[in-house]
Amino acid sequence: MGKVTATAERTIDAPADKVRALVADYAETRPKLLTEHYRDYEVTEGGVGAGTKAGWKLQATSKRVRDVKATVSEPKPGTLVETDANSSMVTTWTVSEAGEKSLVRIETSWDGAGGIGGFFEKTFAPGGLKKIYDGVLGKLAEIV
């Protein structure tokens, strides 16, 4: 069983402070960013940045649904970490300055399965999740 990691990033045409505020807003902004792969999204505690707790179902493939119960931390400004209570999955959102624009990076990692299933998971899951995150980042670019 090895670590599986999926990453997506995009330059957003807005200052980093504005984008950080949008990304940290789990109550109002985050639902607007979600693609058709997400359902049953609900904030259960907090709503902005560290301390927020939220849950959702992520339909990564036609057969694979993750029931995510995330707790958000902010280890440093511009970095939000969503830790799933139901699995080893950790998603890190990083917003950094790129001149007058922002670079937003989403990275998710989890402990993959062993054996042949783990081989296929490590081979195909990162690309599928990257496509989902590309959609999320596209929606973020539209709303800034």
PDB file of N, CA and C in Angstrom, residues 6-10 104-108 129-130 133-134:
ATOM      1  N   ALA A   6      -2.935  13.222  -6.060  1.00  0.00           N
ATOM      2  CA  ALA A   6      -3.500  13.899  -7.231  1.00  0.00           C
ATOM      3  C   ALA A   6      -3.324  15.396  -7.030  1.00  0.00           C
ATOM      4  N   THR A   7      -2.938  16.096  -8.097  1.00  0.00           N
ATOM      5  CA  THR A   7      -2.661  17.528  -8.003  1.00  0.00           C
ATOM      6  C   THR A   7      -3.245  18.263  -9.205  1.00  0.00           C
ATOM      7  N   ALA A   8      -3.767  19.451  -8.944  1.00  0.00           N
ATOM      8  CA  ALA A   8      -4.204  20.348 -10.018  1.00  0.00           C
ATOM      9  C   ALA A   8      -3.863  21.766  -9.586  1.00  0.00           C
ATOM     10  N   GLU A   9      -3.557  22.620 -10.551  1.00  0.00           N
ATOM     11  CA  GLU A   9      -3.306  24.021 -10.226  1.00  0.00           C
ATOM     12  C   GLU A   9      -3.730  24.905 -11.383  1.00  0.00           C
ATOM     13  N   ARG A  10      -3.993  26.150 -11.021  1.00  0.00           N
ATOM     14  CA  ARG A  10      -4.447  27.107 -12.030  1.00  0.00           C
ATOM     15  C   ARG A  10      -4.096  28.517 -11.575  1.00  0.00           C
ATOM     16  N   VAL A 104      -3.401  28.849  -7.571  1.00  0.00           N
ATOM     17  CA  VAL A 104      -4.130  27.980  -6.652  1.00  0.00           C
ATOM     18  C   VAL A 104      -3.756  26.541  -6.976  1.00  0.00           C
ATOM     19  N   ARG A 105      -3.357  25.830  -5.935  1.00  0.00           N
ATOM     20  CA  ARG A 105      -2.948  24.429  -6.086  1.00  0.00           C
ATOM     21  C   ARG A 105      -3.788  23.579  -5.132  1.00  0.00           C
ATOM     22  N   ILE A 106      -4.337  22.503  -5.659  1.00  0.00           N
ATOM     23  CA  ILE A 106      -5.060  21.529  -4.843  1.00  0.00           C
ATOM     24  C   ILE A 106      -4.282  20.223  -4.926  1.00  0.00           C
ATOM     25  N   GLU A 107      -3.947  19.675  -3.769  1.00  0.00           N
ATOM     26  CA  GLU A 107      -3.238  18.395  -3.742  1.00  0.00           C
ATOM     27  C   GLU A 107      -3.919  17.475  -2.743  1.00  0.00           C
ATOM     28  N   THR A 108      -4.284  16.299  -3.194  1.00  0.00           N
ATOM     29  CA  THR A 108      -4.915  15.302  -2.337  1.00  0.00           C
ATOM     30  C   THR A 108      -4.057  14.055  -2.315  1.00  0.00           C
ATOM     31  N   LEU A 129      -9.091  12.412 -10.536  1.00  0.00           N
ATOM     32  CA  LEU A 129      -9.294  13.458  -9.541  1.00  0.00           C
ATOM     33  C   LEU A 129      -8.788  14.806 -10.045  1.00  0.00           C
ATOM     34  N   LYS A 130      -7.703  14.809 -10.815  1.00  0.00           N
ATOM     35  CA  LYS A 130      -7.205  16.053 -11.407  1.00  0.00           C
ATOM     36  C   LYS A 130      -8.267  16.679 -12.304  1.00  0.00           C
ATOM     37  N   TYR A 133     -10.799  18.348 -10.110  1.00  0.00           N
ATOM     38  CA  TYR A 133     -10.242  19.584  -9.560  1.00  0.00           C
ATOM     39  C   TYR A 133     -10.075  20.665 -10.621  1.00  0.00           C
ATOM     40  N   ASP A 134      -9.766  20.283 -11.846  1.00  0.00           N
ATOM     41  CA  ASP A 134      -9.705  21.273 -12.929  1.00  0.00           C
ATOM     42  C   ASP A 134     -11.063  21.956 -13.087  1.00  0.00           C
TER      43      ASP A 134
END
